Tab-separated table of C-alpha atoms and ligand atoms in Angstrom:
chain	number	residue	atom	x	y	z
J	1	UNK	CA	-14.114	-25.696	20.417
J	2	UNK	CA	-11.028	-24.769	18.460
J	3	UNK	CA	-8.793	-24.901	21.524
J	4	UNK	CA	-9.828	-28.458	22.136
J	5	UNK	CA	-9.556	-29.561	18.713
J	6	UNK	CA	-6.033	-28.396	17.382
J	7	UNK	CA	-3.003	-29.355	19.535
J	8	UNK	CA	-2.114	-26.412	22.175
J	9	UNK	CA	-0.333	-23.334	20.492
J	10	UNK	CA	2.744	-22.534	22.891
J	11	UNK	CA	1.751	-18.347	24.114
J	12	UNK	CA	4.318	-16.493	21.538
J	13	UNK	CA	4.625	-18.765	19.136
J	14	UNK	CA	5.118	-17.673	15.300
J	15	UNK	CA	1.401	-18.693	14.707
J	16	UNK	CA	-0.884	-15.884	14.336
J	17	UNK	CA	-3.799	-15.893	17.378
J	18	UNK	CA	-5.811	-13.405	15.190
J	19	UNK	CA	-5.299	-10.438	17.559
J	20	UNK	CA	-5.633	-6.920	16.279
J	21	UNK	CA	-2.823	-5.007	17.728
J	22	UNK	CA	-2.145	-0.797	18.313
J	23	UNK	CA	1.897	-1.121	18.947
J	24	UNK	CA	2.578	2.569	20.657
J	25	UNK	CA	6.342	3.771	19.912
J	26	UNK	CA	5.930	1.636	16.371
J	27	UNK	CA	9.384	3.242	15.191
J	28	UNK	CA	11.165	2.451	18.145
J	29	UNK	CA	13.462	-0.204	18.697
J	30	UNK	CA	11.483	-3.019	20.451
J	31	UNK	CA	8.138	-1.960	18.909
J	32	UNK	CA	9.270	-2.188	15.602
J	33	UNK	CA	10.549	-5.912	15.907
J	34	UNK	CA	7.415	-6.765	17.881
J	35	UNK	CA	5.385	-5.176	15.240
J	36	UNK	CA	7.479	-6.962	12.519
J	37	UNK	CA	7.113	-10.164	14.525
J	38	UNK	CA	3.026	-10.097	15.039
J	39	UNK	CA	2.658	-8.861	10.768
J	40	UNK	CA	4.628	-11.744	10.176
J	41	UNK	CA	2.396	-14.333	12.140
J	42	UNK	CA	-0.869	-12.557	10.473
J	43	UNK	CA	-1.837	-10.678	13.451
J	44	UNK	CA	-3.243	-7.173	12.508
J	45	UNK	CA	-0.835	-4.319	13.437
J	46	UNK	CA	-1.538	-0.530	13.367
J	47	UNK	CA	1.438	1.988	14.810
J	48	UNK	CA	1.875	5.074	16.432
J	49	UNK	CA	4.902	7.244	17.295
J	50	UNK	CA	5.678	10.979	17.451
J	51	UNK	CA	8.785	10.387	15.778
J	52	UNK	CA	10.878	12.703	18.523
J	53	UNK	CA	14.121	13.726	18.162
J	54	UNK	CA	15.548	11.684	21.323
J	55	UNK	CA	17.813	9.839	18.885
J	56	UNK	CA	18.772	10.058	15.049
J	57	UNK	CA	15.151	10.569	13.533
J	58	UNK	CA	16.902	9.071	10.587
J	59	UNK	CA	16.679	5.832	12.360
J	60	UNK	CA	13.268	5.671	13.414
J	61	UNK	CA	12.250	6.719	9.843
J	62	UNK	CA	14.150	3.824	8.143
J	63	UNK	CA	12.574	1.326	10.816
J	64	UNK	CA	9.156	3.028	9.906
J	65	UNK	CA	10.113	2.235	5.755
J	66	UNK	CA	11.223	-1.353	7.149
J	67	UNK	CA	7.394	-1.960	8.498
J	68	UNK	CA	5.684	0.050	5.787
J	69	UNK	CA	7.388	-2.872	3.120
J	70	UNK	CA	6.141	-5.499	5.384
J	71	UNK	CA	2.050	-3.718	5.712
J	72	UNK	CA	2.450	-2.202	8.996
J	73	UNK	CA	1.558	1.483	8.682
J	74	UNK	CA	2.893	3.916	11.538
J	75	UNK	CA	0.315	7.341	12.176
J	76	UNK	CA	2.746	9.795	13.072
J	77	UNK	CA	1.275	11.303	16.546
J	78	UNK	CA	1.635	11.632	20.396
J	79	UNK	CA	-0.024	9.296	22.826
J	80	UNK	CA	-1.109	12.514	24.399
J	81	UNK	CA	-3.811	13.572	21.612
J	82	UNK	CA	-6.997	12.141	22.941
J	83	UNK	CA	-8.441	12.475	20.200
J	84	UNK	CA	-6.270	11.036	17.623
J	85	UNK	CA	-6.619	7.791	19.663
J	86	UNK	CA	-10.505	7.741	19.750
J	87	UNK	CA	-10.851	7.974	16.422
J	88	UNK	CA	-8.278	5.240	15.960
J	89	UNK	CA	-10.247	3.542	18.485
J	90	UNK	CA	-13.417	3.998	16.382
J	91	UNK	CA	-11.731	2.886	13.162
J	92	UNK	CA	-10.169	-0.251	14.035
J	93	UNK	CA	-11.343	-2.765	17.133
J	94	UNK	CA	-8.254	-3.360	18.501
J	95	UNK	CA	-7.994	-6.588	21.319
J	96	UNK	CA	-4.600	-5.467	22.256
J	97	UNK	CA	-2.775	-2.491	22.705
J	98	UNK	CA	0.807	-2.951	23.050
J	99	UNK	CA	2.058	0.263	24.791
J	100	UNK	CA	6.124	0.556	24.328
J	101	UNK	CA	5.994	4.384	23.468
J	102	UNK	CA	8.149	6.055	26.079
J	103	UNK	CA	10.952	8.681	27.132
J	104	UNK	CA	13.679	6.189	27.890
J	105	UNK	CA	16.949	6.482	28.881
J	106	UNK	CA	18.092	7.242	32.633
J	107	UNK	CA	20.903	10.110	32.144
J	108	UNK	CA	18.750	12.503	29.974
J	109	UNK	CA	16.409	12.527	32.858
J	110	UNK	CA	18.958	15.252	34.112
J	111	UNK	CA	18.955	17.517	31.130
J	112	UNK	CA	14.873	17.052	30.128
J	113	UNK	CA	13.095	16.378	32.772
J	114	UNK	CA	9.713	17.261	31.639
J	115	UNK	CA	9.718	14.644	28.233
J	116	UNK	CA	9.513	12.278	31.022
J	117	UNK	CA	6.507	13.276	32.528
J	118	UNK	CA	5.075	13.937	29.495
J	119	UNK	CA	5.675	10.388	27.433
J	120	UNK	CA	5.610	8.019	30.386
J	121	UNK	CA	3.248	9.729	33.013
J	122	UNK	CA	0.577	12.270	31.200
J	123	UNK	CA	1.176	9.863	27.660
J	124	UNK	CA	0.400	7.243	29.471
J	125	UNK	CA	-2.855	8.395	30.882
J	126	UNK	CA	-4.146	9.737	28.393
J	127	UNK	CA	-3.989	5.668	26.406
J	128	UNK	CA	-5.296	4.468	29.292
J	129	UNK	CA	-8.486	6.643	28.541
J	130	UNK	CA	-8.781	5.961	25.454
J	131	UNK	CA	-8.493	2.052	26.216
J	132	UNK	CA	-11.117	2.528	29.167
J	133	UNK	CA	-13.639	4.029	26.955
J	134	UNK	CA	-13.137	2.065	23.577
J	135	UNK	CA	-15.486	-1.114	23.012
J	136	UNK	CA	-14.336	-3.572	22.898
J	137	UNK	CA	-11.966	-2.663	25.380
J	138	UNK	CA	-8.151	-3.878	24.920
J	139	UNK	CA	-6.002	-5.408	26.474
J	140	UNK	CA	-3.338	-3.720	27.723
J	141	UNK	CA	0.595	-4.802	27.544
J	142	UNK	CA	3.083	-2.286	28.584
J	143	UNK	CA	7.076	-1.964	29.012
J	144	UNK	CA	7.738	-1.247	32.260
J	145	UNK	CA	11.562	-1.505	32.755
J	146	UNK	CA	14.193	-3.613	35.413
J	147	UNK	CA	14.834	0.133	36.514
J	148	UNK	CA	12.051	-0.392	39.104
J	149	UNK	CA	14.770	-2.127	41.437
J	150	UNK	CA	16.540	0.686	42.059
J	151	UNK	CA	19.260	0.339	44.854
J	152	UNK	CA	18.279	-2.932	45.032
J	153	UNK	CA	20.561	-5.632	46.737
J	154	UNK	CA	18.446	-8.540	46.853
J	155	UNK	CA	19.970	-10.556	43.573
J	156	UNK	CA	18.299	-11.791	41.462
J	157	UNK	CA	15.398	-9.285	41.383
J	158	UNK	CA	12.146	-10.860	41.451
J	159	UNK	CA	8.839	-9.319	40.986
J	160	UNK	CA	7.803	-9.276	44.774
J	161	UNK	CA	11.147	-7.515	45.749
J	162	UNK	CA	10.906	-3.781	46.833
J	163	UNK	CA	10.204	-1.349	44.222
J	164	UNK	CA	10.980	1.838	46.334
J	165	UNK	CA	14.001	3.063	45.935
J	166	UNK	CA	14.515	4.293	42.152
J	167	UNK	CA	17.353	5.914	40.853
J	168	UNK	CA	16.681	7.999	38.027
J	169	UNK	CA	13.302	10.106	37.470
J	170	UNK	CA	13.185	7.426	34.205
J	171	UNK	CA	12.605	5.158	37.016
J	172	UNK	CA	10.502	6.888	39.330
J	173	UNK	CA	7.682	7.447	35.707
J	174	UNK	CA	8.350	3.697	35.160
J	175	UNK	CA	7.134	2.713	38.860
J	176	UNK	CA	4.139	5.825	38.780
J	177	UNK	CA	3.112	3.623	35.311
J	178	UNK	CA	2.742	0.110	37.522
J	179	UNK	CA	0.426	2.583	40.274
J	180	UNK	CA	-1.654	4.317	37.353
J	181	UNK	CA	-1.973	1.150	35.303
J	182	UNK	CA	-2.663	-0.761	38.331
J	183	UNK	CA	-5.200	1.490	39.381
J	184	UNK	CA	-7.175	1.365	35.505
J	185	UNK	CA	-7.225	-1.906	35.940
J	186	UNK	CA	-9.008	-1.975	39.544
J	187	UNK	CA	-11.430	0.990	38.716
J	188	UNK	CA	-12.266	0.143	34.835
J	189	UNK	CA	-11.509	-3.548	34.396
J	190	UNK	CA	-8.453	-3.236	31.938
J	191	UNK	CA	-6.292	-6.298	31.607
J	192	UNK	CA	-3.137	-5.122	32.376
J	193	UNK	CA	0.769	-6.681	32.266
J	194	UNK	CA	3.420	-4.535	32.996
J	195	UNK	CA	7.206	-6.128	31.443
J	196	UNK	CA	10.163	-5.049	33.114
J	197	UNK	CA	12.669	-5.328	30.654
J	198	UNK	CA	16.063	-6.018	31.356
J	199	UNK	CA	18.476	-3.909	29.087
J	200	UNK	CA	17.553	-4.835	25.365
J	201	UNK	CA	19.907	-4.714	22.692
J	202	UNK	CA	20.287	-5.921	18.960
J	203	UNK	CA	19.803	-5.284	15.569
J	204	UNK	CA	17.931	-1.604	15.208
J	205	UNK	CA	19.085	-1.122	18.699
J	206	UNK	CA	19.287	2.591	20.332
J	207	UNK	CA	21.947	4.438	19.509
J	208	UNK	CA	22.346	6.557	23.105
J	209	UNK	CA	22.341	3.053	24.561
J	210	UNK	CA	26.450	1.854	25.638
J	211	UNK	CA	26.644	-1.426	22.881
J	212	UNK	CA	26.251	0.833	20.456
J	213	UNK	CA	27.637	4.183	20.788
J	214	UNK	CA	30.496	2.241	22.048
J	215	UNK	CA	30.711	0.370	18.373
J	216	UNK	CA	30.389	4.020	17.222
J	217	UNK	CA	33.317	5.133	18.794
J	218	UNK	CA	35.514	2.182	19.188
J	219	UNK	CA	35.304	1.750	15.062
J	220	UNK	CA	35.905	5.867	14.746
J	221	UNK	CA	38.822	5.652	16.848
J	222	UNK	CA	37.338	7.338	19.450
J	223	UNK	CA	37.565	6.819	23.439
J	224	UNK	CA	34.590	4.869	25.103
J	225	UNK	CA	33.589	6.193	28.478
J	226	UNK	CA	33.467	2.948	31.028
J	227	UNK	CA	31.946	3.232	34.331
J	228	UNK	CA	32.693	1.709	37.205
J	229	UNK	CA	30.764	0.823	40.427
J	230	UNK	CA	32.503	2.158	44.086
J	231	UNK	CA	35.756	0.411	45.615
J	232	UNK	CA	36.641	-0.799	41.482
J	233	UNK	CA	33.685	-3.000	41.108
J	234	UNK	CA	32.731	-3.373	37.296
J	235	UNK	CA	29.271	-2.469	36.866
J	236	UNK	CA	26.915	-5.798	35.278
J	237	UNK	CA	23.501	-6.034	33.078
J	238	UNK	CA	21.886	-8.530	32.228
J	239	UNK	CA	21.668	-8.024	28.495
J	240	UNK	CA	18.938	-9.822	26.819
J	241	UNK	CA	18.560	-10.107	23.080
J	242	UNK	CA	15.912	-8.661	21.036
J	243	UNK	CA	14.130	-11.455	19.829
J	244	UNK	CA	13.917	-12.795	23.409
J	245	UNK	CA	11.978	-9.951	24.466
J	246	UNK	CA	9.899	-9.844	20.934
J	247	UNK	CA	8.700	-13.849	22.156
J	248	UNK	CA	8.150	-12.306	26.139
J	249	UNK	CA	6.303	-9.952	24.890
J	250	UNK	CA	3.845	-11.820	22.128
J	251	UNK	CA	3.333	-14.806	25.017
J	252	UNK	CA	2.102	-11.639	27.330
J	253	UNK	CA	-0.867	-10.606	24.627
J	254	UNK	CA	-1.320	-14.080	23.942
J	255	UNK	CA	-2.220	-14.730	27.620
J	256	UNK	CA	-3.280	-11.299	28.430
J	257	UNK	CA	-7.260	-12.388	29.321
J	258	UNK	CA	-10.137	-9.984	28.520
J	259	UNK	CA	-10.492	-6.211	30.099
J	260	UNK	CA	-14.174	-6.716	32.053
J	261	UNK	CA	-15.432	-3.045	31.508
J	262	UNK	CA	-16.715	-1.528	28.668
J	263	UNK	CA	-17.444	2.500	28.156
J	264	UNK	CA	-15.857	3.259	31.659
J	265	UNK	CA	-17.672	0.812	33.684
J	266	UNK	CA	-16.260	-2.176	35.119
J	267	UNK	CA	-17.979	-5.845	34.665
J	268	UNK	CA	-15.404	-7.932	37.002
J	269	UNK	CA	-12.338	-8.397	37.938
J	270	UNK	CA	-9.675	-8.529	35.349
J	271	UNK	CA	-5.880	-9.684	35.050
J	272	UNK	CA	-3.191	-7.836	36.149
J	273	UNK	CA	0.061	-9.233	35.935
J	274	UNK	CA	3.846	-8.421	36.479
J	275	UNK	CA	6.803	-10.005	34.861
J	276	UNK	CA	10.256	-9.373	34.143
J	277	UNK	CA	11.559	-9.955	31.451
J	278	UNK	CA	16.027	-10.843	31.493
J	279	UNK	CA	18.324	-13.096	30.041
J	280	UNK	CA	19.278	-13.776	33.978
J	281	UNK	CA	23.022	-14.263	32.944
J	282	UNK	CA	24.629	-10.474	33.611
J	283	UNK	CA	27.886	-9.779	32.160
J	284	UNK	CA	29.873	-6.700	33.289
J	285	UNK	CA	30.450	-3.753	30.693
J	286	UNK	CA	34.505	-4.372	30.472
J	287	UNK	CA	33.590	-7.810	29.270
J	288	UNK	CA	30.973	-6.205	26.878
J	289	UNK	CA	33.926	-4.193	25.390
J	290	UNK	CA	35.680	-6.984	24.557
J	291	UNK	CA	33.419	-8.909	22.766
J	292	UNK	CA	32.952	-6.045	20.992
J	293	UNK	CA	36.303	-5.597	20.160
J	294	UNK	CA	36.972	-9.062	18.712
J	295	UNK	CA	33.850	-9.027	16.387
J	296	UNK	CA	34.874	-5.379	15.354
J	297	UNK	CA	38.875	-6.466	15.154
J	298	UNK	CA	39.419	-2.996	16.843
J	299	UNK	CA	40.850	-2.289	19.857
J	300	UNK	CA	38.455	-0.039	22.057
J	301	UNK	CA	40.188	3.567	24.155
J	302	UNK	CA	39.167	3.047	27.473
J	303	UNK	CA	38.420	5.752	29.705
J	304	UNK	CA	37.129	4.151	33.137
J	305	UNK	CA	35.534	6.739	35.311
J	306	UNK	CA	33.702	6.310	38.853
J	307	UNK	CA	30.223	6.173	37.865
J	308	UNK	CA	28.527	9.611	37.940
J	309	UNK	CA	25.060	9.482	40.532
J	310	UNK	CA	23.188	10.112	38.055
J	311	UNK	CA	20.700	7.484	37.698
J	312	UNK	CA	22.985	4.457	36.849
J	313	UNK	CA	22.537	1.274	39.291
J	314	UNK	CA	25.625	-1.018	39.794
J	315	UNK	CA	24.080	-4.184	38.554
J	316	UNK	CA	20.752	-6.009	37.457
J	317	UNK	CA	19.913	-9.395	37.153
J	318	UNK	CA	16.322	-10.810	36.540
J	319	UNK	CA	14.853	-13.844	38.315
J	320	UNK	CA	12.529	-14.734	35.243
J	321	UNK	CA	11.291	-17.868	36.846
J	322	UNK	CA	7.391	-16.400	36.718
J	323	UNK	CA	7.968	-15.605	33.032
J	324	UNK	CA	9.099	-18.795	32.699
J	325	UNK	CA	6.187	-20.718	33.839
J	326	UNK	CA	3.558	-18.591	33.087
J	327	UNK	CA	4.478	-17.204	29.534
J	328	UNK	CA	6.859	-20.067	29.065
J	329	UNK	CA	9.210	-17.688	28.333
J	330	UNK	CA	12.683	-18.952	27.941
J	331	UNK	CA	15.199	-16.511	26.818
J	332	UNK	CA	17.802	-18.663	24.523
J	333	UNK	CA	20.376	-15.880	23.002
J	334	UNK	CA	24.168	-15.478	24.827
J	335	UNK	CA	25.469	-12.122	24.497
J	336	UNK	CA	28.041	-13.398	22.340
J	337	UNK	CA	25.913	-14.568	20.079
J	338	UNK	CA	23.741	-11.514	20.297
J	339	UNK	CA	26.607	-9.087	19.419
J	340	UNK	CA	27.388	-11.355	16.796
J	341	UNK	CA	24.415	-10.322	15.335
J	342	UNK	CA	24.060	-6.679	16.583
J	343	UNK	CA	27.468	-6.015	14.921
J	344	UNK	CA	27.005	-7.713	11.626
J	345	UNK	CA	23.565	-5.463	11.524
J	346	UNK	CA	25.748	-2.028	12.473
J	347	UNK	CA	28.462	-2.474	9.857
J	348	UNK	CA	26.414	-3.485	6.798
J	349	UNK	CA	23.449	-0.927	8.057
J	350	UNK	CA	26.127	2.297	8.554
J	351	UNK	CA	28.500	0.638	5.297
J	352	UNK	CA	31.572	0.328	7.044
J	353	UNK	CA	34.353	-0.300	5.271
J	354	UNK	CA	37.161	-2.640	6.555
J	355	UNK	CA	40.115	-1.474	4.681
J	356	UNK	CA	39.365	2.196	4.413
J	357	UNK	CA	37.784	2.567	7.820
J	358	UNK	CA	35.608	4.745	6.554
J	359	UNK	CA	31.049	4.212	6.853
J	360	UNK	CA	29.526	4.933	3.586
J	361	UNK	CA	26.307	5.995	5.474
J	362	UNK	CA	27.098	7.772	8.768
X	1	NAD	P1	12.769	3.763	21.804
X	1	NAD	O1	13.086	5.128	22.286
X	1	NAD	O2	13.547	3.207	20.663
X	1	NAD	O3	11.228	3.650	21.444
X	1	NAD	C1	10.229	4.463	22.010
X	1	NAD	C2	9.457	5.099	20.866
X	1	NAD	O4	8.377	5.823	21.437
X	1	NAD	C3	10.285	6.095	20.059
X	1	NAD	O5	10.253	5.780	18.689
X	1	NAD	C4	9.625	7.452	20.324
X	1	NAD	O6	9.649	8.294	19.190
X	1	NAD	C5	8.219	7.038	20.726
X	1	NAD	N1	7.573	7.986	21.638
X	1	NAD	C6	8.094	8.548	22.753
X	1	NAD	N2	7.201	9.366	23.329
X	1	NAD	C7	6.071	9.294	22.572
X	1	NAD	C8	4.801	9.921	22.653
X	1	NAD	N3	4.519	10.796	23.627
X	1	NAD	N4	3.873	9.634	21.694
X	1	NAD	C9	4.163	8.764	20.692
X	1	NAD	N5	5.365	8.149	20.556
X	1	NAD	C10	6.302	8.414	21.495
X	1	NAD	O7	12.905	2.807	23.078
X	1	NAD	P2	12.904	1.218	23.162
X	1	NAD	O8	14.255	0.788	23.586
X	1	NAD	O9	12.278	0.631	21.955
X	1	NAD	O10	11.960	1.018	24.412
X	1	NAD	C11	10.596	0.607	24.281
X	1	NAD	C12	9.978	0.603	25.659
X	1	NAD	O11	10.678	-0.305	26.511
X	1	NAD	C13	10.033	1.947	26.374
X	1	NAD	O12	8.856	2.085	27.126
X	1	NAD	C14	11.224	1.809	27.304
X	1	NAD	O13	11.121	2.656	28.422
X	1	NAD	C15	11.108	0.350	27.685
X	1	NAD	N6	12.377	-0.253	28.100
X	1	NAD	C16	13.393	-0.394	27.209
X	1	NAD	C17	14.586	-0.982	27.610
X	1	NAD	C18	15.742	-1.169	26.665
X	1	NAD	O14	16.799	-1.628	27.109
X	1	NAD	N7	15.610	-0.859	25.366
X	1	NAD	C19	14.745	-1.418	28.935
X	1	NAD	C20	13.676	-1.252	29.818
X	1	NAD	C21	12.490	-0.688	29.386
C-alpha cells in the first residue's frame, strides 16, 4: 500500500528502506563506506571483521572508531566461527547480509595461499550456513570481483562473457564463490547477487592497492614500480570511485527480493543475479601517475618493468549496461575527480606537511 502511495524511491537512494543489515569485512574499505552509507539513511547495521593483519591494522581500527561515532558497532570475529554467526543470527533478524569480508589482493596469492581459501572459499561457506538456517532468512549481497574475466579479450566484459580462464588463485576463490553461492541459492532458496567490482579506490582506500602505495612513495621520494603489458602496451583499469560502488551496492539490497527457504528447506525459486559493477571509462596506470603527480606537486621515480605473471591481467573494462537498467546504477565520478578526493583524504589523514615534507602520522 505504501509503494503505491508515496512516489517511487530510486533502488540506492539516501532514503532508508528499513533493512536490517550484517556488513561482513565492516573495517574494510568498501564495507565501511557502505556501512557508513546505510547508518546514515536509518537502515540498521551490525559488523563483523577479524581485523587481520593483511594491511596496517591501524587502519582498519580507525575506520572501526569512524563507524563506532556514527552507531555502527563492528564484533571482532571470523566468518568461519559458526557459531558466532548463529547467535548473531538469533540476536538480531537481519533481511540482508552484505558479505564484502574477503582475502583480496591478486599478488599475495603467491606468498599465502591458504588465507585465500580460508576467507573467500571455507569463510564463505560457512555464512552461507548460517544464512540458510537463520529465519527469516537474508538476503544475500556479495563482492565478487572484475577478476572473474581473466585473460579475457572480449572488451568490454559483460556478465555473459566467459568466466574460465582466471589469473590469480584470488580469482579462481572469486569464481568458486559465484558456483557455491549459486548453488545455496538453487538448493536452499537464498537470494543471491554477486557484484563484480571493478578496481575501487578512494578515501579509506587499501593501502597494498597501486593509487596509494604509489602516493606513499611518490611523496617519500621513493621509486614507484609501473608495469607494463607485452610488446610496451600500458596496462588499463577501469577505476571506479567509492561512492559509486557504495550506490551499486545499496540499489543491489534494495532490489535483492526475498530468500524462499527457511531452516534449510527451500519454498521456491529465488533471485539470483549477476552484475558488474565499473566506471566503464579505463585509464592506463602511466596516466594514473600523473594525475597523481599534479595533485601531489611531486614528481613520481618511475621504474617500468614487464609485468611479472603473477596474477595481473593487462586491462579491464566493465560493460555496466545491466547495472544500469536494473539497479539504475549510473556511476558519475572521473578519476580525476576521484583522486582529487582520494589525495586530499591521504594528506590530511597521514598529516603531510608541504614545506617540511615530512607526515605527522605515518
Ligand atoms: P579489504 O581488505 O579492505 O576488506 C576486507 C575486510 O574483510 C578486511 O577488513 C578484513 O579484515 C576482513 N576479513 C577478511 N577475512 C575475514 C574473515 N575470514 N572473517 C572476517 N573478516 C575478514 O578489501 P576491500 O577492498 O574493502 O574489498 C571488499 C570486497 O570487495 C572483498 O570481497 C574484495 O575481494 C572485493 N573486491 C574489491 C575490489 C577493490 O578494488 N577494492 C575489487 C574487486 C573485488
Amino acid at each position: 500500500i505504501r509503494a503505491s502511495a508515496s512516489p517511487r524511491r530510486p533502488p540506492g537512494s539516501a532514503e532508508g528502506a528499513g533493512l536490517s543489515v550484517l556488513v561482513t569485512g565492516a573495517a574494510g574499505f568498501v564495507g565501511t563506506h557502505c556501512s557508513l552509507a546505510l547508518r546514515k539513511r536509518g537502515d540498521g547495521v551490525v559488523g563483523i571483521d577479524n581485523f587481520n593483519k593483511y594491511y596496517d591494522p591501524s587502519l582498519k581500527k580507525a575506520r572501526r572508531a569512524l563507524l563506532a561515532s556514527h552507531g555502527v558497532f563492528v564484533v571482532e570475529g571470523d566468518i568461519n566461527d559458526g557459531r558466532l554467526l548463529t547467535k548473531l543470527f538469533d540476536v538480531v533478524p537481519f533481511t540482508h547480509v552484505l558479505h564484502l569480508a574477503a582475502q583480496a589482493g591478486v599478488r599475495y596469492a603467491m606468498e599465502n595461499p591458504a588465507s585465500y581459501v580460508h576467507s573467500n572459499i571455507a569463510g564463505l561457506v560457512s555464512l552461507l550456513e548460517a544464512c540458510k538456517d537463520a529465519d527469516p532468512q537474508p538476503a544475500v549481497v556479495w563482492a565478487s570481483s572484475s577478476s572473474v574475466y581473466g585473460l579475457n579479450d572480449a572488451v568490454p566484459f559483460s556478465e555473459a562473457h566467459r568466466t574460465d580462464r582466471p589469473a590469480s588463485l584470488y580469482a579462481a576463490t572469486k569464481k568458486a564463490g559465484e558456483e557455491i553461492t549459486h548453488t545455496y541459492n538453487h538448493i536452499y532458496g537464498l537470494s543471491v547477487t554477486g557484484l563484480r567490482f571493478f578496481t575501487v579506490y578512494g578515501p579509506w582506500g587499501r593501502p597494498d592497492m597501486a593509487y596509494f602505495s604509489f602516493t606513499r612513495n611518490i611523496l617519500q621520494g621513493k621509486p614507484i614500480t609501473v608495469y607494463r603489458g607485452k610488446d610496451h602496451v600500458d596496462l588499463a583499469r577501469d577505476f571506479t570511485y567509492i561512492d559509486d560502488i557504495v550506490r551499486g551496492c545499496l540499489a543491489s539490497l534494495d532490489t535483492a527480493g526475498r530468500s524462499t527457504g527457511t531452516g534449510g528447506r527451500k519454498r521456491g525459486p529465488a533471485p539470483y543475479r549477476i552484475f558488474n559493477l565499473g566506471n566503464t571509462a579505463p585509464v592506463t596506470v602511466p596516466t594514473l601517475v600523473s594525475i597523481l603527480e599534479r595533485y601531489l606537486r611531486v614528481k613520481a621515480k618511475k621504474n617500468v618493468v614487464e609485468m611479472p605473471g603473477n596474477g595481473d591481467v593487462p586491462f579491464t573494462h566493465a560493460n555496466i549496461s545491466l547495472a544500469r537498467e536494473q539497479l539504475e546504477y549510473k556511476p558519475t565520478t572521473s578519476l580525476e575527480m576521484g583522486l582529487k578526493k582520494f589525495v586530499r583524504w591521504y594528506l590530511s589523514y597521514y598529516g603531510y606537511n608541504r614545506g617540511t615534507h615530512t607526515f605527522n602520522n605515518l
